[in-house]
Short mmCIF file of C-alpha atoms and ligand atoms in Angstrom, two decimals:
data_model
loop_
_atom_site.label_atom_id
_atom_site.label_comp_id
_atom_site.label_asym_id
_atom_site.label_seq_id
_atom_site.Cartn_x
_atom_site.Cartn_y
_atom_site.Cartn_z
CA MET F 1 0.01 -0.01 0.15
CA ARG F 2 1.22 3.32 -1.01
CA GLN F 3 1.68 5.76 2.04
CA ASP F 4 1.24 8.89 0.42
CA ALA F 5 -2.26 7.42 -0.55
CA LEU F 6 -3.17 7.79 2.99
CA SER F 7 -4.96 10.72 4.53
CA ALA F 8 -2.54 13.25 5.40
CA VAL F 9 -4.44 15.45 7.87
CA ILE F 10 -5.22 12.28 10.18
CA GLY F 11 -1.21 11.18 9.74
CA ALA F 12 -0.53 14.37 10.93
CA VAL F 13 -2.27 13.47 14.20
CA GLU F 14 0.46 12.31 16.92
CA PRO F 15 -0.03 8.63 18.06
CA SER F 16 -1.16 8.64 21.77
CA ALA F 17 2.06 8.97 23.92
CA THR F 18 0.16 6.87 26.43
CA LEU F 19 -0.49 3.97 24.27
CA ALA F 20 3.05 2.36 24.86
CA ILE F 21 2.62 2.39 28.25
CA ASP F 22 -0.52 0.99 28.67
CA ALA F 23 0.43 -2.16 26.15
CA LYS F 24 3.40 -2.82 28.18
CA ALA F 25 0.88 -2.84 31.42
CA LYS F 26 -1.83 -5.16 29.72
CA ALA F 27 1.50 -7.43 28.38
CA LEU F 28 2.88 -7.44 32.22
CA LYS F 29 -0.74 -8.10 33.62
CA ALA F 30 -1.08 -11.06 30.90
CA ALA F 31 2.25 -12.81 32.27
CA GLY F 32 0.68 -12.72 35.54
CA LYS F 33 2.49 -9.72 36.75
CA ASP F 34 0.66 -7.99 39.94
CA VAL F 35 0.61 -4.39 38.33
CA VAL F 36 -1.00 -1.81 40.34
CA GLY F 37 -2.73 0.25 37.88
CA PHE F 38 -3.39 4.26 38.01
CA GLY F 39 -4.03 4.79 34.35
CA SER F 40 -7.84 4.29 34.33
CA GLY F 41 -9.93 7.04 32.99
CA GLU F 42 -13.18 5.85 34.34
CA PRO F 43 -14.87 5.51 37.39
CA ASP F 44 -14.44 1.97 39.31
CA PHE F 45 -18.02 1.29 40.07
CA ASP F 46 -20.56 -0.24 38.48
CA THR F 47 -23.64 1.39 36.82
CA PRO F 48 -26.39 1.56 39.08
CA GLU F 49 -28.66 -1.23 39.25
CA HIS F 50 -31.70 1.12 38.34
CA VAL F 51 -29.78 2.33 35.01
CA LYS F 52 -29.26 -1.30 34.10
CA GLU F 53 -32.91 -1.98 34.76
CA ALA F 54 -34.12 0.78 32.56
CA ALA F 55 -31.45 -0.66 29.74
CA ARG F 56 -33.55 -4.25 30.16
CA ARG F 57 -36.63 -2.80 29.76
CA ALA F 58 -36.04 -1.01 26.67
CA ILE F 59 -34.62 -4.05 25.38
CA ALA F 60 -37.84 -6.10 26.55
CA ALA F 61 -39.82 -3.31 24.92
CA GLY F 62 -38.17 -3.64 21.22
CA CYS F 63 -36.40 -0.31 21.64
CA THR F 64 -34.03 -1.95 19.09
CA LYS F 65 -34.37 0.09 15.91
CA TYR F 66 -33.01 3.27 14.58
CA THR F 67 -34.03 6.56 16.66
CA PRO F 68 -34.05 9.89 15.67
CA VAL F 69 -30.23 10.90 14.78
CA ALA F 70 -29.70 13.56 17.33
CA GLY F 71 -31.35 11.18 20.11
CA THR F 72 -34.87 10.05 21.09
CA LEU F 73 -37.17 13.07 22.20
CA GLU F 74 -37.72 11.61 25.43
CA LEU F 75 -33.91 11.91 26.20
CA ARG F 76 -33.51 15.15 24.63
CA ALA F 77 -36.22 16.15 26.77
CA ALA F 78 -34.62 14.46 29.93
CA VAL F 79 -31.31 16.71 28.95
CA ALA F 80 -33.08 19.68 28.71
CA GLU F 81 -34.70 19.33 32.20
CA LYS F 82 -31.01 18.17 33.32
CA LEU F 83 -29.13 21.46 32.00
CA ARG F 84 -32.10 23.75 33.78
CA ARG F 85 -32.08 21.46 37.23
CA ASP F 86 -28.46 21.69 37.20
CA ASN F 87 -27.08 24.34 35.57
CA GLY F 88 -29.99 27.00 34.94
CA LEU F 89 -29.70 26.71 31.06
CA SER F 90 -32.81 26.95 29.06
CA TYR F 91 -32.78 24.46 25.84
CA GLU F 92 -35.36 23.36 23.60
CA PRO F 93 -34.94 19.34 22.60
CA GLY F 94 -34.21 20.88 19.46
CA GLN F 95 -30.61 22.47 20.55
CA ILE F 96 -29.62 19.25 21.93
CA VAL F 97 -27.60 16.57 19.77
CA VAL F 98 -27.19 13.21 21.64
CA SER F 99 -23.86 11.27 20.41
CA CYS F 100 -21.54 8.13 21.22
CA GLY F 101 -19.95 9.79 24.15
CA ALA F 102 -18.93 13.24 24.88
CA LYS F 103 -15.80 12.49 23.14
CA HIS F 104 -18.01 12.28 19.99
CA ALA F 105 -20.24 15.36 20.94
CA LEU F 106 -16.80 17.05 20.86
CA TYR F 107 -16.08 16.31 17.78
CA ASN F 108 -18.87 17.19 16.01
CA ALA F 109 -18.46 20.51 17.89
CA VAL F 110 -14.80 21.01 16.80
CA ARG F 111 -15.85 19.84 12.82
CA VAL F 112 -19.18 21.84 12.50
CA LEU F 113 -17.17 25.42 13.74
CA CYS F 114 -13.89 24.42 11.86
CA ASN F 115 -12.63 25.97 8.62
CA PRO F 116 -9.42 25.05 7.36
CA GLY F 117 -6.79 27.21 9.48
CA ASP F 118 -9.00 28.02 12.03
CA GLU F 119 -7.26 28.48 15.32
CA PHE F 120 -8.78 26.92 18.75
CA ILE F 121 -7.08 27.53 22.23
CA ILE F 122 -6.50 24.77 24.55
CA ILE F 123 -5.21 25.09 27.81
CA SER F 124 -2.56 23.64 28.73
CA PRO F 125 -2.16 20.94 30.37
CA TYR F 126 -4.95 19.29 28.01
CA TRP F 127 -6.81 16.16 27.38
CA VAL F 128 -4.80 14.66 24.20
CA THR F 129 -7.89 14.23 22.24
CA TYR F 130 -8.59 18.08 22.03
CA PRO F 131 -5.95 19.08 19.73
CA ALA F 132 -6.06 15.59 17.89
CA GLN F 133 -9.61 16.85 17.00
CA VAL F 134 -8.79 19.99 15.92
CA VAL F 135 -6.35 18.76 13.39
CA MET F 136 -8.53 15.93 12.22
CA SER F 137 -11.02 18.99 11.53
CA GLY F 138 -8.36 21.11 9.24
CA GLY F 139 -7.83 23.60 12.42
CA ARG F 140 -4.75 24.43 14.53
CA PRO F 141 -4.55 23.91 17.81
CA VAL F 142 -2.87 26.96 19.87
CA PHE F 143 -1.92 26.26 23.73
CA VAL F 144 -2.16 28.73 26.55
CA GLU F 145 0.03 27.27 29.48
CA THR F 146 -1.04 26.92 33.30
CA SER F 147 1.18 26.17 36.12
CA ALA F 148 1.53 23.81 38.98
CA ALA F 149 2.80 26.78 41.03
CA ASP F 150 -0.71 28.68 41.02
CA GLY F 151 -2.79 25.65 41.00
CA PHE F 152 -3.32 25.70 37.30
CA ARG F 153 -5.01 29.02 37.20
CA LEU F 154 -6.38 30.56 34.06
CA ASP F 155 -4.29 33.66 33.59
CA PRO F 156 -7.11 35.89 31.41
CA GLU F 157 -4.04 38.11 30.12
CA ARG F 158 -2.20 35.07 28.81
CA LEU F 159 -5.57 33.93 27.23
CA ARG F 160 -6.23 37.25 25.49
CA ARG F 161 -2.56 37.47 23.95
CA ALA F 162 -3.38 33.88 22.46
CA VAL F 163 -6.12 35.30 20.38
CA THR F 164 -5.80 36.03 16.57
CA PRO F 165 -8.00 37.26 13.91
CA ARG F 166 -7.98 33.44 13.14
CA THR F 167 -9.01 32.34 16.44
CA LYS F 168 -12.59 30.56 16.54
CA ALA F 169 -13.07 28.96 19.60
CA ILE F 170 -11.50 28.32 23.28
CA ILE F 171 -12.15 25.12 24.45
CA LEU F 172 -12.67 24.81 28.35
CA ASN F 173 -12.59 21.84 30.46
CA SER F 174 -13.69 22.34 33.88
CA PRO F 175 -13.36 20.24 35.94
CA ASN F 176 -9.99 19.22 34.13
CA ASN F 177 -8.23 16.30 33.48
CA PRO F 178 -5.61 16.15 34.05
CA THR F 179 -4.82 18.82 36.59
CA GLY F 180 -7.89 18.68 38.88
CA TRP F 181 -8.25 22.33 38.53
CA ALA F 182 -11.88 23.82 38.65
CA ALA F 183 -12.76 27.03 37.24
CA CYS F 184 -13.94 29.58 39.95
CA PRO F 185 -16.69 32.34 38.79
CA GLY F 186 -13.92 35.08 38.29
CA GLU F 187 -12.09 32.87 35.64
CA LEU F 188 -15.11 32.09 33.83
CA GLU F 189 -16.35 35.81 33.75
CA ALA F 190 -12.97 36.45 32.47
CA VAL F 191 -13.36 33.50 29.35
CA ALA F 192 -16.57 35.00 28.87
CA ALA F 193 -15.80 38.49 28.62
CA LEU F 194 -12.67 37.92 26.04
CA ALA F 195 -14.88 35.49 23.92
CA LEU F 196 -17.53 38.35 23.31
CA ASP F 197 -14.98 41.05 23.10
CA ARG F 198 -13.48 38.97 20.49
CA GLY F 199 -16.42 37.12 19.02
CA LEU F 200 -15.21 33.51 19.75
CA HIS F 201 -17.16 30.52 20.67
CA VAL F 202 -16.45 28.72 23.60
CA ILE F 203 -16.72 24.92 23.70
CA SER F 204 -17.18 24.03 27.50
CA ASP F 205 -16.69 20.37 28.14
CA GLU F 206 -18.26 19.43 31.54
CA ILE F 207 -17.84 15.79 31.86
CA TYR F 208 -16.41 16.10 35.31
CA GLU F 209 -19.08 18.38 36.46
CA LYS F 210 -20.20 15.93 39.07
CA ILE F 211 -16.93 14.96 40.78
CA ILE F 212 -16.00 18.43 42.24
CA TYR F 213 -14.93 18.49 45.70
CA PRO F 214 -16.22 21.51 47.81
CA PRO F 215 -15.66 24.33 48.44
CA ALA F 216 -15.10 23.99 44.88
CA ALA F 217 -18.57 24.36 42.97
CA HIS F 218 -19.61 23.65 39.09
CA ALA F 219 -21.04 26.40 36.94
CA SER F 220 -21.46 26.28 33.58
CA ILE F 221 -19.97 29.13 31.49
CA ALA F 222 -23.26 29.61 29.62
CA SER F 223 -25.08 30.14 32.60
CA LEU F 224 -23.39 33.89 32.99
CA GLY F 225 -25.62 35.32 30.49
CA GLY F 226 -27.69 34.85 27.24
CA GLU F 227 -24.67 36.46 24.95
CA ILE F 228 -21.94 33.79 26.14
CA LYS F 229 -24.87 31.08 25.99
CA ARG F 230 -25.50 31.80 22.57
CA ARG F 231 -21.86 31.44 21.88
CA THR F 232 -21.11 28.18 23.81
CA ILE F 233 -21.18 24.66 23.05
CA VAL F 234 -22.04 22.82 26.30
CA VAL F 235 -20.77 19.07 26.01
CA ASN F 236 -21.61 16.61 28.94
CA GLY F 237 -22.87 12.92 29.17
CA VAL F 238 -23.14 10.25 31.51
CA SER F 239 -20.09 8.52 31.34
CA LYS F 240 -18.39 9.82 34.47
CA SER F 241 -21.72 10.97 36.49
CA HIS F 242 -23.51 7.70 35.91
CA SER F 243 -20.13 5.25 35.37
CA MET F 244 -21.28 4.54 32.17
CA THR F 245 -18.25 4.80 30.16
CA GLY F 246 -19.07 1.71 28.19
CA TRP F 247 -22.75 2.86 27.49
CA ARG F 248 -21.32 5.67 25.06
CA ILE F 249 -23.91 8.37 25.73
CA GLY F 250 -22.87 11.76 25.57
CA TYR F 251 -24.49 15.08 24.43
CA LEU F 252 -23.99 19.03 23.05
CA ALA F 253 -26.22 21.61 23.65
CA ALA F 254 -25.77 25.08 21.63
CA GLU F 255 -27.64 27.69 19.19
CA PRO F 256 -30.24 25.89 17.13
CA ALA F 257 -27.99 26.47 13.80
CA ILE F 258 -24.98 24.67 15.61
CA ALA F 259 -26.87 21.95 16.53
CA ALA F 260 -28.62 21.40 13.43
CA LEU F 261 -24.77 21.44 11.60
CA ALA F 262 -23.85 18.46 14.17
CA GLU F 263 -27.06 17.00 13.71
CA ARG F 264 -26.24 16.60 9.99
CA LEU F 265 -22.53 15.79 10.35
CA GLN F 266 -23.86 12.56 12.69
CA SER F 267 -26.27 11.84 10.19
CA HIS F 268 -23.76 11.09 7.63
CA SER F 269 -21.12 9.57 9.73
CA THR F 270 -22.69 7.49 12.76
CA SER F 271 -26.49 8.45 12.64
CA ASN F 272 -28.13 7.73 16.13
CA PRO F 273 -26.15 6.64 19.44
CA ASP F 274 -27.12 3.15 20.69
CA SER F 275 -31.06 2.91 21.50
CA ILE F 276 -30.86 0.94 24.45
CA ALA F 277 -28.09 2.90 26.13
CA GLN F 278 -30.10 6.06 25.07
CA ALA F 279 -32.98 4.52 27.41
CA ALA F 280 -30.85 4.28 30.01
CA ALA F 281 -29.41 7.44 29.70
CA VAL F 282 -32.93 8.64 30.70
CA GLU F 283 -33.19 7.12 33.48
CA ALA F 284 -29.98 8.13 34.57
CA LEU F 285 -30.53 11.64 34.03
CA ARG F 286 -33.99 11.62 35.46
CA GLY F 287 -33.81 8.90 38.30
CA ASP F 288 -32.28 8.64 41.68
CA GLN F 289 -29.23 10.81 42.16
CA SER F 290 -27.60 9.42 45.41
CA PHE F 291 -25.08 7.18 43.58
CA THR F 292 -23.42 10.31 41.76
CA ALA F 293 -22.85 11.79 45.52
CA MET F 294 -21.83 8.61 46.71
CA MET F 295 -19.15 8.34 44.14
CA ALA F 296 -18.13 11.91 44.53
CA GLY F 297 -17.55 10.95 48.39
CA GLU F 298 -15.50 8.34 47.83
CA PHE F 299 -13.31 9.87 45.40
CA ARG F 300 -12.95 12.74 47.63
CA ALA F 301 -11.56 10.43 50.72
CA ARG F 302 -9.28 8.72 48.02
CA ARG F 303 -8.04 12.25 46.74
CA ASP F 304 -7.04 13.30 50.42
CA SER F 305 -5.13 9.86 50.89
CA ILE F 306 -3.32 9.51 47.53
CA VAL F 307 -2.37 13.62 47.40
CA GLY F 308 -1.03 12.87 51.29
CA ARG F 309 1.09 10.16 49.85
CA LEU F 310 2.52 11.78 46.76
CA ARG F 311 3.55 14.79 49.02
CA ALA F 312 5.34 12.74 51.19
CA VAL F 313 7.68 11.32 48.33
CA PRO F 314 11.17 13.22 47.89
CA GLY F 315 11.23 15.41 44.78
CA VAL F 316 7.09 15.16 44.08
CA SER F 317 5.04 18.19 44.86
CA CYS F 318 1.37 18.11 44.12
CA THR F 319 -1.46 20.39 43.90
CA MET F 320 -4.85 19.62 45.40
CA PRO F 321 -7.30 18.53 42.66
CA MET F 322 -10.50 20.44 42.72
CA GLY F 323 -12.51 18.00 40.66
CA ALA F 324 -12.09 14.71 38.40
CA PHE F 325 -10.25 11.97 39.58
CA TYR F 326 -6.74 12.58 38.88
CA ALA F 327 -3.86 13.34 41.05
CA PHE F 328 -1.36 15.36 38.39
CA PRO F 329 2.02 15.48 40.61
CA ASP F 330 5.19 17.46 39.44
CA ILE F 331 7.76 14.48 39.34
CA SER F 332 10.82 16.80 38.09
CA GLY F 333 12.41 16.98 41.32
CA THR F 334 13.07 13.29 40.66
CA GLY F 335 15.50 14.49 37.66
CA MET F 336 13.78 12.30 35.34
CA GLY F 337 11.42 12.79 32.49
CA SER F 338 7.64 11.79 32.41
CA MET F 339 8.32 8.97 29.94
CA ALA F 340 11.32 7.71 31.58
CA LEU F 341 9.71 7.74 34.92
CA ALA F 342 6.39 5.88 33.80
CA GLU F 343 8.46 3.52 31.92
CA ALA F 344 10.84 2.80 35.05
CA LEU F 345 7.77 2.58 37.57
CA LEU F 346 6.09 0.01 35.34
CA GLU F 347 9.13 -2.02 34.51
CA GLN F 348 10.72 -1.98 38.18
CA ALA F 349 8.16 -1.15 40.58
CA LEU F 350 5.11 -2.34 38.28
CA VAL F 351 2.99 0.35 38.80
CA ALA F 352 1.52 2.02 35.86
CA VAL F 353 1.13 5.85 35.62
CA VAL F 354 0.42 8.10 32.73
CA PRO F 355 3.37 10.37 31.46
CA GLY F 356 2.31 14.11 31.61
CA ALA F 357 3.94 14.46 28.42
CA ALA F 358 0.78 13.14 26.78
CA PHE F 359 -1.23 16.20 28.30
CA GLY F 360 1.89 18.55 27.09
CA ALA F 361 3.32 18.69 30.85
CA ASP F 362 6.43 16.26 30.91
CA GLY F 363 7.32 17.53 34.27
CA HIS F 364 4.15 15.68 35.71
CA VAL F 365 2.69 12.16 35.75
CA ARG F 366 -1.16 11.56 36.10
CA LEU F 367 -2.71 9.16 38.39
CA SER F 368 -6.06 8.11 38.46
CA TYR F 369 -7.39 7.51 41.79
CA ALA F 370 -10.87 5.79 40.40
CA THR F 371 -9.12 2.64 42.04
CA SER F 372 -9.50 1.14 45.05
CA MET F 373 -8.01 2.56 48.42
CA GLU F 374 -6.54 -0.59 48.95
CA ASN F 375 -4.64 -0.18 45.17
CA ILE F 376 -4.25 3.31 46.35
CA GLU F 377 -1.85 2.21 49.32
CA ARG F 378 -0.07 -0.55 47.49
CA GLY F 379 0.81 1.48 44.90
CA MET F 380 2.05 4.28 46.64
CA ASP F 381 4.14 1.99 48.74
CA ARG F 382 5.89 1.00 45.65
CA ILE F 383 6.17 4.26 44.00
CA GLU F 384 7.55 6.07 47.41
CA GLU F 385 10.24 3.12 47.62
CA PHE F 386 11.16 3.17 44.23
CA ILE F 387 11.40 7.18 44.15
CA ARG F 388 13.20 7.07 47.41
CA LEU F 389 15.72 4.62 46.01
CA LYS F 390 16.62 6.91 42.82
CA THR F 391 16.65 9.81 44.43
CA ALA F 392 19.05 8.67 47.16
CA GLY F 393 21.52 7.61 43.94
CA GLY F 394 20.38 3.99 44.04
C1 LIG T 1 -11.68 15.46 29.69
C2 LIG T 1 -12.73 14.72 29.08
N1 LIG T 1 -13.84 14.78 28.25
C3 LIG T 1 -14.60 13.76 27.34
C4 LIG T 1 -14.35 12.59 27.67
C5 LIG T 1 -15.31 11.97 27.12
O1 LIG T 1 -15.91 11.27 27.62
P1 LIG T 1 -16.79 10.02 26.84
O2 LIG T 1 -16.74 8.64 27.40
O3 LIG T 1 -18.48 10.24 27.49
O4 LIG T 1 -16.61 10.07 25.64
C6 LIG T 1 -13.31 12.34 28.84
C7 LIG T 1 -12.80 11.06 28.79
O5 LIG T 1 -11.99 10.45 29.58
C8 LIG T 1 -12.62 12.98 28.99
O6 LIG T 1 -11.27 12.93 30.32
#
């Protein structure tokens, strides 16, 4: 096969820097090694039983055919209710497009905004998929740095300096993967003011909305006023809030013209998301919400434990995450880069972490605490021992 016959656009996307580590961890596990994994990007809880039951009922009732491309009317109504109830946002069901996970909703959002060469501002460290989706859409990612020293806070001046006549949108992710940062009202207001001033769109990825630790509290940037709401595409889903990563249900909410284009794009790519998963998502959004609060409480206890342990390791410092389920320690004091440290931890200490290089932050590694307290203790014992030996010159 001639390589030059393949898509140059897709070829330009970097392969995920996490894949090599992940493949190695899986190979070690398959060989019977006791690997402690901090790589997971999904809650370790099962989907709530009442949600599963709704899926069984949907199968029994024959909900096994195509649905409307943008999702069933019932689910879009349930999403609209959720956005009103939780976020104070008013959308008609026609402004909502349900997709195969929030990742798919984000891709639709980027695709329908992007013309060739358009710039999308991505706040760094960033979830690795954002730049890939921008590149695959023919756009150009522009990164705005934040740093651990000030808790990954957004510097509005730095953001403003990154805007050019080609800037199309700012991609905002609060609570944040990988840093755990959650925007305060002042930061949201600064982004909104800039977007309105320069005529930009905002893609607001709120998938970790429900995993946030008081006193931090989630607010959607779209709730700051009618004008910014019209410029914002809100993206959310049930993957993290209801531990439904495998069901693949996410959505966007936007101005009618944007939603219509997203629906058109989806009609020619995937069509509707899974009909049974949609029925389950209706129950997730309308039913008992106590599971989500329980899960967030568990994550909070684990966060306190893992951050406490990380801060006790020589050469390591760690900001306190305000949301999501990742710790993102600065490991530059160990004298190792993130790829080298992740590889060494895996091979020599049997602990899997994700190198920060994958998120544009080589001085960090990401540890998911979507794993049991027992695993956190075991894994942290190994990490601490390994780094103590290394930094002692061992
Ligand atoms: C920041 C962020 N956005 C979106 C997603 C995708 O969610 P989904 O599984 O609904 O596609 C993830 C998943 O890891 C994520 O971390």
